[in-house]
Amino acid sequence: MNIDFKDIHIGSLIKMRADDIKIEMMRLCKFFQCTEKEIKETYERKSVESEILLRWCKVLDYDFFRVYTQ
């Protein structure tokens, strides 16, 4: 995963990871109890609240917080 540490766009990193592990949209919708539209809106966000980011870490089995501490 190539990351520009000066301009982190967490939504695009989340989408890349979801695509990499080929997780189904239905599984994400069920996990977050939201619609497909809301998941896609998250992919477009530059930042995400830490509580939500923690949930993404769990479902995608990746530590996104590490991106901010590099």
mmJSON file of the N, C-alpha and C atoms, coordinates in Angstrom:
{"data_MODEL":{"atom_site":{
"group_PDB":["ATOM","ATOM","ATOM","ATOM","ATOM","ATOM","ATOM","ATOM","ATOM","ATOM","ATOM","ATOM","ATOM","ATOM","ATOM","ATOM","ATOM","ATOM","ATOM","ATOM","ATOM","ATOM","ATOM","ATOM","ATOM","ATOM","ATOM","ATOM","ATOM","ATOM","ATOM","ATOM","ATOM","ATOM","ATOM","ATOM","ATOM","ATOM","ATOM","ATOM","ATOM","ATOM","ATOM","ATOM","ATOM","ATOM","ATOM","ATOM","ATOM","ATOM","ATOM","ATOM","ATOM","ATOM","ATOM","ATOM","ATOM","ATOM","ATOM","ATOM","ATOM","ATOM","ATOM","ATOM","ATOM","ATOM","ATOM","ATOM","ATOM","ATOM","ATOM","ATOM","ATOM","ATOM","ATOM","ATOM","ATOM","ATOM","ATOM","ATOM","ATOM","ATOM","ATOM","ATOM","ATOM","ATOM","ATOM","ATOM","ATOM","ATOM","ATOM","ATOM","ATOM","ATOM","ATOM","ATOM","ATOM","ATOM","ATOM","ATOM","ATOM","ATOM","ATOM","ATOM","ATOM","ATOM","ATOM","ATOM","ATOM","ATOM","ATOM","ATOM","ATOM","ATOM","ATOM","ATOM","ATOM","ATOM","ATOM","ATOM","ATOM","ATOM","ATOM","ATOM","ATOM","ATOM","ATOM","ATOM","ATOM","ATOM","ATOM","ATOM","ATOM","ATOM","ATOM","ATOM","ATOM","ATOM","ATOM","ATOM","ATOM","ATOM","ATOM","ATOM","ATOM","ATOM","ATOM","ATOM","ATOM","ATOM","ATOM","ATOM","ATOM","ATOM","ATOM","ATOM","ATOM","ATOM","ATOM","ATOM","ATOM","ATOM","ATOM","ATOM","ATOM","ATOM","ATOM","ATOM","ATOM","ATOM","ATOM","ATOM","ATOM","ATOM","ATOM","ATOM","ATOM","ATOM","ATOM","ATOM","ATOM","ATOM","ATOM","ATOM","ATOM","ATOM","ATOM","ATOM","ATOM","ATOM","ATOM","ATOM","ATOM","ATOM","ATOM","ATOM","ATOM","ATOM","ATOM","ATOM","ATOM","ATOM","ATOM","ATOM","ATOM","ATOM","ATOM","ATOM","ATOM","ATOM"],
"id":[1,2,3,4,5,6,7,8,9,10,11,12,13,14,15,16,17,18,19,20,21,22,23,24,25,26,27,28,29,30,31,32,33,34,35,36,37,38,39,40,41,42,43,44,45,46,47,48,49,50,51,52,53,54,55,56,57,58,59,60,61,62,63,64,65,66,67,68,69,70,71,72,73,74,75,76,77,78,79,80,81,82,83,84,85,86,87,88,89,90,91,92,93,94,95,96,97,98,99,100,101,102,103,104,105,106,107,108,109,110,111,112,113,114,115,116,117,118,119,120,121,122,123,124,125,126,127,128,129,130,131,132,133,134,135,136,137,138,139,140,141,142,143,144,145,146,147,148,149,150,151,152,153,154,155,156,157,158,159,160,161,162,163,164,165,166,167,168,169,170,171,172,173,174,175,176,177,178,179,180,181,182,183,184,185,186,187,188,189,190,191,192,193,194,195,196,197,198,199,200,201,202,203,204,205,206,207,208,209,210],
"type_symbol":["N","C","C","N","C","C","N","C","C","N","C","C","N","C","C","N","C","C","N","C","C","N","C","C","N","C","C","N","C","C","N","C","C","N","C","C","N","C","C","N","C","C","N","C","C","N","C","C","N","C","C","N","C","C","N","C","C","N","C","C","N","C","C","N","C","C","N","C","C","N","C","C","N","C","C","N","C","C","N","C","C","N","C","C","N","C","C","N","C","C","N","C","C","N","C","C","N","C","C","N","C","C","N","C","C","N","C","C","N","C","C","N","C","C","N","C","C","N","C","C","N","C","C","N","C","C","N","C","C","N","C","C","N","C","C","N","C","C","N","C","C","N","C","C","N","C","C","N","C","C","N","C","C","N","C","C","N","C","C","N","C","C","N","C","C","N","C","C","N","C","C","N","C","C","N","C","C","N","C","C","N","C","C","N","C","C","N","C","C","N","C","C","N","C","C","N","C","C","N","C","C","N","C","C","N","C","C","N","C","C"],
"label_atom_id":["N","CA","C","N","CA","C","N","CA","C","N","CA","C","N","CA","C","N","CA","C","N","CA","C","N","CA","C","N","CA","C","N","CA","C","N","CA","C","N","CA","C","N","CA","C","N","CA","C","N","CA","C","N","CA","C","N","CA","C","N","CA","C","N","CA","C","N","CA","C","N","CA","C","N","CA","C","N","CA","C","N","CA","C","N","CA","C","N","CA","C","N","CA","C","N","CA","C","N","CA","C","N","CA","C","N","CA","C","N","CA","C","N","CA","C","N","CA","C","N","CA","C","N","CA","C","N","CA","C","N","CA","C","N","CA","C","N","CA","C","N","CA","C","N","CA","C","N","CA","C","N","CA","C","N","CA","C","N","CA","C","N","CA","C","N","CA","C","N","CA","C","N","CA","C","N","CA","C","N","CA","C","N","CA","C","N","CA","C","N","CA","C","N","CA","C","N","CA","C","N","CA","C","N","CA","C","N","CA","C","N","CA","C","N","CA","C","N","CA","C","N","CA","C","N","CA","C","N","CA","C","N","CA","C","N","CA","C","N","CA","C","N","CA","C"],
"label_alt_id":[null,null,null,null,null,null,null,null,null,null,null,null,null,null,null,null,null,null,null,null,null,null,null,null,null,null,null,null,null,null,null,null,null,null,null,null,null,null,null,null,null,null,null,null,null,null,null,null,null,null,null,null,null,null,null,null,null,null,null,null,null,null,null,null,null,null,null,null,null,null,null,null,null,null,null,null,null,null,null,null,null,null,null,null,null,null,null,null,null,null,null,null,null,null,null,null,null,null,null,null,null,null,null,null,null,null,null,null,null,null,null,null,null,null,null,null,null,null,null,null,null,null,null,null,null,null,null,null,null,null,null,null,null,null,null,null,null,null,null,null,null,null,null,null,null,null,null,null,null,null,null,null,null,null,null,null,null,null,null,null,null,null,null,null,null,null,null,null,null,null,null,null,null,null,null,null,null,null,null,null,null,null,null,null,null,null,null,null,null,null,null,null,null,null,null,null,null,null,null,null,null,null,null,null,null,null,null,null,null,null],
"label_comp_id":["MET","MET","MET","ASN","ASN","ASN","ILE","ILE","ILE","ASP","ASP","ASP","PHE","PHE","PHE","LYS","LYS","LYS","ASP","ASP","ASP","ILE","ILE","ILE","HIS","HIS","HIS","ILE","ILE","ILE","GLY","GLY","GLY","SER","SER","SER","LEU","LEU","LEU","ILE","ILE","ILE","LYS","LYS","LYS","MET","MET","MET","ARG","ARG","ARG","ALA","ALA","ALA","ASP","ASP","ASP","ASP","ASP","ASP","ILE","ILE","ILE","LYS","LYS","LYS","ILE","ILE","ILE","GLU","GLU","GLU","MET","MET","MET","MET","MET","MET","ARG","ARG","ARG","LEU","LEU","LEU","CYS","CYS","CYS","LYS","LYS","LYS","PHE","PHE","PHE","PHE","PHE","PHE","GLN","GLN","GLN","CYS","CYS","CYS","THR","THR","THR","GLU","GLU","GLU","LYS","LYS","LYS","GLU","GLU","GLU","ILE","ILE","ILE","LYS","LYS","LYS","GLU","GLU","GLU","THR","THR","THR","TYR","TYR","TYR","GLU","GLU","GLU","ARG","ARG","ARG","LYS","LYS","LYS","SER","SER","SER","VAL","VAL","VAL","GLU","GLU","GLU","SER","SER","SER","GLU","GLU","GLU","ILE","ILE","ILE","LEU","LEU","LEU","LEU","LEU","LEU","ARG","ARG","ARG","TRP","TRP","TRP","CYS","CYS","CYS","LYS","LYS","LYS","VAL","VAL","VAL","LEU","LEU","LEU","ASP","ASP","ASP","TYR","TYR","TYR","ASP","ASP","ASP","PHE","PHE","PHE","PHE","PHE","PHE","ARG","ARG","ARG","VAL","VAL","VAL","TYR","TYR","TYR","THR","THR","THR","GLN","GLN","GLN"],
"label_asym_id":["A","A","A","A","A","A","A","A","A","A","A","A","A","A","A","A","A","A","A","A","A","A","A","A","A","A","A","A","A","A","A","A","A","A","A","A","A","A","A","A","A","A","A","A","A","A","A","A","A","A","A","A","A","A","A","A","A","A","A","A","A","A","A","A","A","A","A","A","A","A","A","A","A","A","A","A","A","A","A","A","A","A","A","A","A","A","A","A","A","A","A","A","A","A","A","A","A","A","A","A","A","A","A","A","A","A","A","A","A","A","A","A","A","A","A","A","A","A","A","A","A","A","A","A","A","A","A","A","A","A","A","A","A","A","A","A","A","A","A","A","A","A","A","A","A","A","A","A","A","A","A","A","A","A","A","A","A","A","A","A","A","A","A","A","A","A","A","A","A","A","A","A","A","A","A","A","A","A","A","A","A","A","A","A","A","A","A","A","A","A","A","A","A","A","A","A","A","A","A","A","A","A","A","A","A","A","A","A","A","A"],
"label_entity_id":["1","1","1","1","1","1","1","1","1","1","1","1","1","1","1","1","1","1","1","1","1","1","1","1","1","1","1","1","1","1","1","1","1","1","1","1","1","1","1","1","1","1","1","1","1","1","1","1","1","1","1","1","1","1","1","1","1","1","1","1","1","1","1","1","1","1","1","1","1","1","1","1","1","1","1","1","1","1","1","1","1","1","1","1","1","1","1","1","1","1","1","1","1","1","1","1","1","1","1","1","1","1","1","1","1","1","1","1","1","1","1","1","1","1","1","1","1","1","1","1","1","1","1","1","1","1","1","1","1","1","1","1","1","1","1","1","1","1","1","1","1","1","1","1","1","1","1","1","1","1","1","1","1","1","1","1","1","1","1","1","1","1","1","1","1","1","1","1","1","1","1","1","1","1","1","1","1","1","1","1","1","1","1","1","1","1","1","1","1","1","1","1","1","1","1","1","1","1","1","1","1","1","1","1","1","1","1","1","1","1"],
"label_seq_id":[1,1,1,2,2,2,3,3,3,4,4,4,5,5,5,6,6,6,7,7,7,8,8,8,9,9,9,10,10,10,11,11,11,12,12,12,13,13,13,14,14,14,15,15,15,16,16,16,17,17,17,18,18,18,19,19,19,20,20,20,21,21,21,22,22,22,23,23,23,24,24,24,25,25,25,26,26,26,27,27,27,28,28,28,29,29,29,30,30,30,31,31,31,32,32,32,33,33,33,34,34,34,35,35,35,36,36,36,37,37,37,38,38,38,39,39,39,40,40,40,41,41,41,42,42,42,43,43,43,44,44,44,45,45,45,46,46,46,47,47,47,48,48,48,49,49,49,50,50,50,51,51,51,52,52,52,53,53,53,54,54,54,55,55,55,56,56,56,57,57,57,58,58,58,59,59,59,60,60,60,61,61,61,62,62,62,63,63,63,64,64,64,65,65,65,66,66,66,67,67,67,68,68,68,69,69,69,70,70,70],
"pdbx_PDB_ins_code":[null,null,null,null,null,null,null,null,null,null,null,null,null,null,null,null,null,null,null,null,null,null,null,null,null,null,null,null,null,null,null,null,null,null,null,null,null,null,null,null,null,null,null,null,null,null,null,null,null,null,null,null,null,null,null,null,null,null,null,null,null,null,null,null,null,null,null,null,null,null,null,null,null,null,null,null,null,null,null,null,null,null,null,null,null,null,null,null,null,null,null,null,null,null,null,null,null,null,null,null,null,null,null,null,null,null,null,null,null,null,null,null,null,null,null,null,null,null,null,null,null,null,null,null,null,null,null,null,null,null,null,null,null,null,null,null,null,null,null,null,null,null,null,null,null,null,null,null,null,null,null,null,null,null,null,null,null,null,null,null,null,null,null,null,null,null,null,null,null,null,null,null,null,null,null,null,null,null,null,null,null,null,null,null,null,null,null,null,null,null,null,null,null,null,null,null,null,null,null,null,null,null,null,null,null,null,null,null,null,null],
"Cartn_x":[0.849,0.0,0.895,0.877,1.647,0.853,1.446,0.725,1.513,0.829,1.423,1.152,2.146,1.961,1.69,1.91,1.631,0.171,-0.49,-1.888,-2.645,-2.989,-3.674,-5.163,-5.656,-7.09,-7.547,-8.023,-8.299,-9.379,-10.344,-11.411,-10.88,-9.951,-9.387,-8.53,-7.871,-7.083,-7.994,-9.124,-10.105,-10.62,-10.945,-11.455,-10.408,-9.142,-8.078,-7.98,-8.029,-7.921,-9.134,-10.323,-11.538,-11.451,-10.96,-10.8,-9.739,-8.639,-7.536,-7.984,-8.78,-9.197,-10.53,-11.079,-12.303,-13.47,-13.66,-14.762,-16.052,-17.106,-18.374,-19.055,-19.688,-20.393,-21.49,-22.184,-23.254,-22.71,-21.529,-20.921,-20.609,-20.099,-19.809,-21.087,-22.119,-23.4,-23.967,-23.848,-24.36,-23.536,-22.217,-21.331,-21.589,-21.725,-21.919,-23.386,-24.259,-25.702,-26.036,-25.628,-25.874,-26.096,-26.303,-26.559,-25.264,-25.346,-24.211,-23.787,-24.753,-24.466,-23.608,-23.907,-23.141,-21.716,-21.545,-20.193,-19.407,-20.026,-19.351,-19.029,-19.874,-19.592,-18.369,-18.212,-17.028,-15.766,-15.819,-14.668,-14.239,-15.157,-14.865,-14.399,-14.456,-14.112,-12.603,-12.13,-10.701,-10.371,-11.341,-11.111,-12.333,-12.093,-13.131,-12.929,-14.014,-13.912,-13.178,-12.451,-11.62,-12.438,-13.611,-14.452,-14.864,-15.203,-15.574,-14.343,-13.209,-11.977,-11.591,-11.794,-11.507,-12.362,-13.614,-14.493,-14.01,-13.534,-12.969,-11.725,-10.91,-9.725,-10.13,-11.181,-11.623,-12.148,-13.041,-13.669,-12.694,-11.721,-10.762,-9.441,-9.345,-8.141,-6.88,-6.915,-5.785,-5.755,-4.579,-4.432,-4.244,-5.356,-5.294,-4.68,-4.679,-4.057,-2.55,-1.996,-0.56,-0.177,-1.107,-0.864,-0.515,-1.192,-0.99,0.236,0.784,1.924,3.249,3.223,4.452,5.358],
"Cartn_y":[-1.173,0.0,1.237,2.017,3.26,4.393,5.094,6.118,7.418,8.514,9.844,10.353,10.316,10.652,12.137,12.966,14.396,14.713,13.835,14.064,12.739,12.332,11.056,11.21,10.364,10.298,8.917,8.839,7.543,6.768,7.461,6.775,5.961,6.533,5.797,4.626,4.769,3.659,2.524,2.884,1.877,1.127,1.868,1.228,0.302,0.762,-0.081,-1.399,-1.332,-2.54,-3.451,-2.861,-3.649,-4.343,-3.642,-4.23,-5.327,-5.07,-6.044,-7.377,-7.317,-8.575,-9.076,-8.324,-8.738,-8.999,-8.094,-8.225,-7.775,-8.5,-8.202,-7.0,-6.193,-5.002,-5.367,-6.465,-6.884,-7.151,-7.726,-7.993,-6.682,-5.705,-4.403,-3.724,-3.773,-3.151,-3.796,-5.098,-5.809,-5.458,-5.411,-5.112,-3.708,-2.73,-1.344,-0.964,-1.881,-1.63,-0.343,-0.312,0.865,0.43,1.405,1.124,1.115,0.595,0.587,2.02,2.912,4.327,4.926,4.596,5.122,4.58,3.32,2.737,3.492,3.713,4.422,5.861,6.482,7.841,7.839,6.786,6.667,6.59,5.859,5.746,7.103,8.053,9.37,10.369,9.995,10.918,10.983,12.185,12.379,11.951,12.075,11.672,10.904,10.121,9.295,9.366,9.426,9.443,8.194,8.328,7.223,5.985,6.154,5.0,4.226,4.952,4.319,3.671,4.361,3.818,2.515,2.451,1.228,0.066,0.337,-0.701,-1.158,-0.21,-0.572,-1.45,-1.114,-1.928,-3.374,-3.534,-4.879,-5.648,-5.031,-5.754,-6.033,-5.152,-5.345,-5.942,-6.215,-6.816,-6.043,-4.733,-3.867,-2.698,-2.334,-1.239,0.089,0.781,2.067,3.157,2.985,3.97,4.033,2.947,2.883,3.901,4.172,5.142,6.506,6.865,8.173,8.231,7.101,7.089,6.803,6.613,6.323,7.526],
"Cartn_z":[0.0,0.0,0.0,-1.083,-1.172,-0.554,0.401,1.152,1.137,0.807,0.902,2.322,3.173,4.576,4.814,3.806,3.945,3.637,2.906,2.52,2.599,3.801,4.011,3.695,2.816,2.491,2.945,4.178,4.798,4.059,3.49,2.755,1.592,0.852,-0.279,0.199,1.34,1.893,2.355,2.942,3.362,2.14,1.09,-0.137,-0.747,-0.782,-1.33,-0.574,0.756,1.57,1.341,1.282,1.045,-0.31,-1.321,-2.652,-2.645,-1.934,-1.874,-1.287,-0.239,0.396,-0.154,-1.116,-1.81,-0.854,0.094,1.034,0.337,0.568,-0.091,0.545,-0.304,0.157,1.157,0.916,1.819,3.223,3.299,4.603,5.33,4.589,5.188,5.658,4.832,5.192,6.454,6.53,7.704,8.946,8.806,9.92,10.467,9.562,9.977,10.13,9.766,9.82,9.078,7.808,6.98,5.536,4.682,3.275,2.468,1.265,0.353,0.043,-0.07,-0.333,0.778,2.021,3.154,3.164,2.777,2.68,1.618,0.462,-0.629,-0.228,0.568,1.059,1.973,2.756,3.618,2.768,1.666,0.767,0.217,0.154,-0.4,0.657,1.925,3.009,3.232,3.49,3.781,5.201,6.111,7.496,8.013,9.054,9.672,11.18,11.92,13.386,13.864,14.947,15.433,15.785,16.343,16.691,15.441,14.385,13.119,12.492,12.56,12.002,12.698,13.989,14.733,14.217,13.907,13.359,11.988,11.173,9.87,10.06,11.053,11.347,11.629,12.393,12.767,11.568,10.795,9.696,8.552,8.359,7.269,7.738,9.036,9.612,9.194,9.451,9.116,10.097,10.545,11.509,10.778,10.516,9.826,10.691,11.987,12.877,12.651,12.201,11.917,10.84,9.94,8.869,9.464,10.552,11.16,12.071,12.433,13.356,12.657,11.372,10.616,10.563],
"occupancy":[1.0,1.0,1.0,1.0,1.0,1.0,1.0,1.0,1.0,1.0,1.0,1.0,1.0,1.0,1.0,1.0,1.0,1.0,1.0,1.0,1.0,1.0,1.0,1.0,1.0,1.0,1.0,1.0,1.0,1.0,1.0,1.0,1.0,1.0,1.0,1.0,1.0,1.0,1.0,1.0,1.0,1.0,1.0,1.0,1.0,1.0,1.0,1.0,1.0,1.0,1.0,1.0,1.0,1.0,1.0,1.0,1.0,1.0,1.0,1.0,1.0,1.0,1.0,1.0,1.0,1.0,1.0,1.0,1.0,1.0,1.0,1.0,1.0,1.0,1.0,1.0,1.0,1.0,1.0,1.0,1.0,1.0,1.0,1.0,1.0,1.0,1.0,1.0,1.0,1.0,1.0,1.0,1.0,1.0,1.0,1.0,1.0,1.0,1.0,1.0,1.0,1.0,1.0,1.0,1.0,1.0,1.0,1.0,1.0,1.0,1.0,1.0,1.0,1.0,1.0,1.0,1.0,1.0,1.0,1.0,1.0,1.0,1.0,1.0,1.0,1.0,1.0,1.0,1.0,1.0,1.0,1.0,1.0,1.0,1.0,1.0,1.0,1.0,1.0,1.0,1.0,1.0,1.0,1.0,1.0,1.0,1.0,1.0,1.0,1.0,1.0,1.0,1.0,1.0,1.0,1.0,1.0,1.0,1.0,1.0,1.0,1.0,1.0,1.0,1.0,1.0,1.0,1.0,1.0,1.0,1.0,1.0,1.0,1.0,1.0,1.0,1.0,1.0,1.0,1.0,1.0,1.0,1.0,1.0,1.0,1.0,1.0,1.0,1.0,1.0,1.0,1.0,1.0,1.0,1.0,1.0,1.0,1.0,1.0,1.0,1.0,1.0,1.0,1.0,1.0,1.0,1.0,1.0,1.0,1.0],
"B_iso_or_equiv":[0.0,0.0,0.0,0.0,0.0,0.0,0.0,0.0,0.0,0.0,0.0,0.0,0.0,0.0,0.0,0.0,0.0,0.0,0.0,0.0,0.0,0.0,0.0,0.0,0.0,0.0,0.0,0.0,0.0,0.0,0.0,0.0,0.0,0.0,0.0,0.0,0.0,0.0,0.0,0.0,0.0,0.0,0.0,0.0,0.0,0.0,0.0,0.0,0.0,0.0,0.0,0.0,0.0,0.0,0.0,0.0,0.0,0.0,0.0,0.0,0.0,0.0,0.0,0.0,0.0,0.0,0.0,0.0,0.0,0.0,0.0,0.0,0.0,0.0,0.0,0.0,0.0,0.0,0.0,0.0,0.0,0.0,0.0,0.0,0.0,0.0,0.0,0.0,0.0,0.0,0.0,0.0,0.0,0.0,0.0,0.0,0.0,0.0,0.0,0.0,0.0,0.0,0.0,0.0,0.0,0.0,0.0,0.0,0.0,0.0,0.0,0.0,0.0,0.0,0.0,0.0,0.0,0.0,0.0,0.0,0.0,0.0,0.0,0.0,0.0,0.0,0.0,0.0,0.0,0.0,0.0,0.0,0.0,0.0,0.0,0.0,0.0,0.0,0.0,0.0,0.0,0.0,0.0,0.0,0.0,0.0,0.0,0.0,0.0,0.0,0.0,0.0,0.0,0.0,0.0,0.0,0.0,0.0,0.0,0.0,0.0,0.0,0.0,0.0,0.0,0.0,0.0,0.0,0.0,0.0,0.0,0.0,0.0,0.0,0.0,0.0,0.0,0.0,0.0,0.0,0.0,0.0,0.0,0.0,0.0,0.0,0.0,0.0,0.0,0.0,0.0,0.0,0.0,0.0,0.0,0.0,0.0,0.0,0.0,0.0,0.0,0.0,0.0,0.0,0.0,0.0,0.0,0.0,0.0,0.0],
"pdbx_formal_charge":[null,null,null,null,null,null,null,null,null,null,null,null,null,null,null,null,null,null,null,null,null,null,null,null,null,null,null,null,null,null,null,null,null,null,null,null,null,null,null,null,null,null,null,null,null,null,null,null,null,null,null,null,null,null,null,null,null,null,null,null,null,null,null,null,null,null,null,null,null,null,null,null,null,null,null,null,null,null,null,null,null,null,null,null,null,null,null,null,null,null,null,null,null,null,null,null,null,null,null,null,null,null,null,null,null,null,null,null,null,null,null,null,null,null,null,null,null,null,null,null,null,null,null,null,null,null,null,null,null,null,null,null,null,null,null,null,null,null,null,null,null,null,null,null,null,null,null,null,null,null,null,null,null,null,null,null,null,null,null,null,null,null,null,null,null,null,null,null,null,null,null,null,null,null,null,null,null,null,null,null,null,null,null,null,null,null,null,null,null,null,null,null,null,null,null,null,null,null,null,null,null,null,null,null,null,null,null,null,null,null],
"auth_seq_id":[1,1,1,2,2,2,3,3,3,4,4,4,5,5,5,6,6,6,7,7,7,8,8,8,9,9,9,10,10,10,11,11,11,12,12,12,13,13,13,14,14,14,15,15,15,16,16,16,17,17,17,18,18,18,19,19,19,20,20,20,21,21,21,22,22,22,23,23,23,24,24,24,25,25,25,26,26,26,27,27,27,28,28,28,29,29,29,30,30,30,31,31,31,32,32,32,33,33,33,34,34,34,35,35,35,36,36,36,37,37,37,38,38,38,39,39,39,40,40,40,41,41,41,42,42,42,43,43,43,44,44,44,45,45,45,46,46,46,47,47,47,48,48,48,49,49,49,50,50,50,51,51,51,52,52,52,53,53,53,54,54,54,55,55,55,56,56,56,57,57,57,58,58,58,59,59,59,60,60,60,61,61,61,62,62,62,63,63,63,64,64,64,65,65,65,66,66,66,67,67,67,68,68,68,69,69,69,70,70,70],
"auth_comp_id":["MET","MET","MET","ASN","ASN","ASN","ILE","ILE","ILE","ASP","ASP","ASP","PHE","PHE","PHE","LYS","LYS","LYS","ASP","ASP","ASP","ILE","ILE","ILE","HIS","HIS","HIS","ILE","ILE","ILE","GLY","GLY","GLY","SER","SER","SER","LEU","LEU","LEU","ILE","ILE","ILE","LYS","LYS","LYS","MET","MET","MET","ARG","ARG","ARG","ALA","ALA","ALA","ASP","ASP","ASP","ASP","ASP","ASP","ILE","ILE","ILE","LYS","LYS","LYS","ILE","ILE","ILE","GLU","GLU","GLU","MET","MET","MET","MET","MET","MET","ARG","ARG","ARG","LEU","LEU","LEU","CYS","CYS","CYS","LYS","LYS","LYS","PHE","PHE","PHE","PHE","PHE","PHE","GLN","GLN","GLN","CYS","CYS","CYS","THR","THR","THR","GLU","GLU","GLU","LYS","LYS","LYS","GLU","GLU","GLU","ILE","ILE","ILE","LYS","LYS","LYS","GLU","GLU","GLU","THR","THR","THR","TYR","TYR","TYR","GLU","GLU","GLU","ARG","ARG","ARG","LYS","LYS","LYS","SER","SER","SER","VAL","VAL","VAL","GLU","GLU","GLU","SER","SER","SER","GLU","GLU","GLU","ILE","ILE","ILE","LEU","LEU","LEU","LEU","LEU","LEU","ARG","ARG","ARG","TRP","TRP","TRP","CYS","CYS","CYS","LYS","LYS","LYS","VAL","VAL","VAL","LEU","LEU","LEU","ASP","ASP","ASP","TYR","TYR","TYR","ASP","ASP","ASP","PHE","PHE","PHE","PHE","PHE","PHE","ARG","ARG","ARG","VAL","VAL","VAL","TYR","TYR","TYR","THR","THR","THR","GLN","GLN","GLN"],
"auth_asym_id":["A","A","A","A","A","A","A","A","A","A","A","A","A","A","A","A","A","A","A","A","A","A","A","A","A","A","A","A","A","A","A","A","A","A","A","A","A","A","A","A","A","A","A","A","A","A","A","A","A","A","A","A","A","A","A","A","A","A","A","A","A","A","A","A","A","A","A","A","A","A","A","A","A","A","A","A","A","A","A","A","A","A","A","A","A","A","A","A","A","A","A","A","A","A","A","A","A","A","A","A","A","A","A","A","A","A","A","A","A","A","A","A","A","A","A","A","A","A","A","A","A","A","A","A","A","A","A","A","A","A","A","A","A","A","A","A","A","A","A","A","A","A","A","A","A","A","A","A","A","A","A","A","A","A","A","A","A","A","A","A","A","A","A","A","A","A","A","A","A","A","A","A","A","A","A","A","A","A","A","A","A","A","A","A","A","A","A","A","A","A","A","A","A","A","A","A","A","A","A","A","A","A","A","A","A","A","A","A","A","A"],
"auth_atom_id":["N","CA","C","N","CA","C","N","CA","C","N","CA","C","N","CA","C","N","CA","C","N","CA","C","N","CA","C","N","CA","C","N","CA","C","N","CA","C","N","CA","C","N","CA","C","N","CA","C","N","CA","C","N","CA","C","N","CA","C","N","CA","C","N","CA","C","N","CA","C","N","CA","C","N","CA","C","N","CA","C","N","CA","C","N","CA","C","N","CA","C","N","CA","C","N","CA","C","N","CA","C","N","CA","C","N","CA","C","N","CA","C","N","CA","C","N","CA","C","N","CA","C","N","CA","C","N","CA","C","N","CA","C","N","CA","C","N","CA","C","N","CA","C","N","CA","C","N","CA","C","N","CA","C","N","CA","C","N","CA","C","N","CA","C","N","CA","C","N","CA","C","N","CA","C","N","CA","C","N","CA","C","N","CA","C","N","CA","C","N","CA","C","N","CA","C","N","CA","C","N","CA","C","N","CA","C","N","CA","C","N","CA","C","N","CA","C","N","CA","C","N","CA","C","N","CA","C","N","CA","C","N","CA","C","N","CA","C","N","CA","C","N","CA","C"],
"pdbx_PDB_model_num":[1,1,1,1,1,1,1,1,1,1,1,1,1,1,1,1,1,1,1,1,1,1,1,1,1,1,1,1,1,1,1,1,1,1,1,1,1,1,1,1,1,1,1,1,1,1,1,1,1,1,1,1,1,1,1,1,1,1,1,1,1,1,1,1,1,1,1,1,1,1,1,1,1,1,1,1,1,1,1,1,1,1,1,1,1,1,1,1,1,1,1,1,1,1,1,1,1,1,1,1,1,1,1,1,1,1,1,1,1,1,1,1,1,1,1,1,1,1,1,1,1,1,1,1,1,1,1,1,1,1,1,1,1,1,1,1,1,1,1,1,1,1,1,1,1,1,1,1,1,1,1,1,1,1,1,1,1,1,1,1,1,1,1,1,1,1,1,1,1,1,1,1,1,1,1,1,1,1,1,1,1,1,1,1,1,1,1,1,1,1,1,1,1,1,1,1,1,1,1,1,1,1,1,1,1,1,1,1,1,1]
}}}
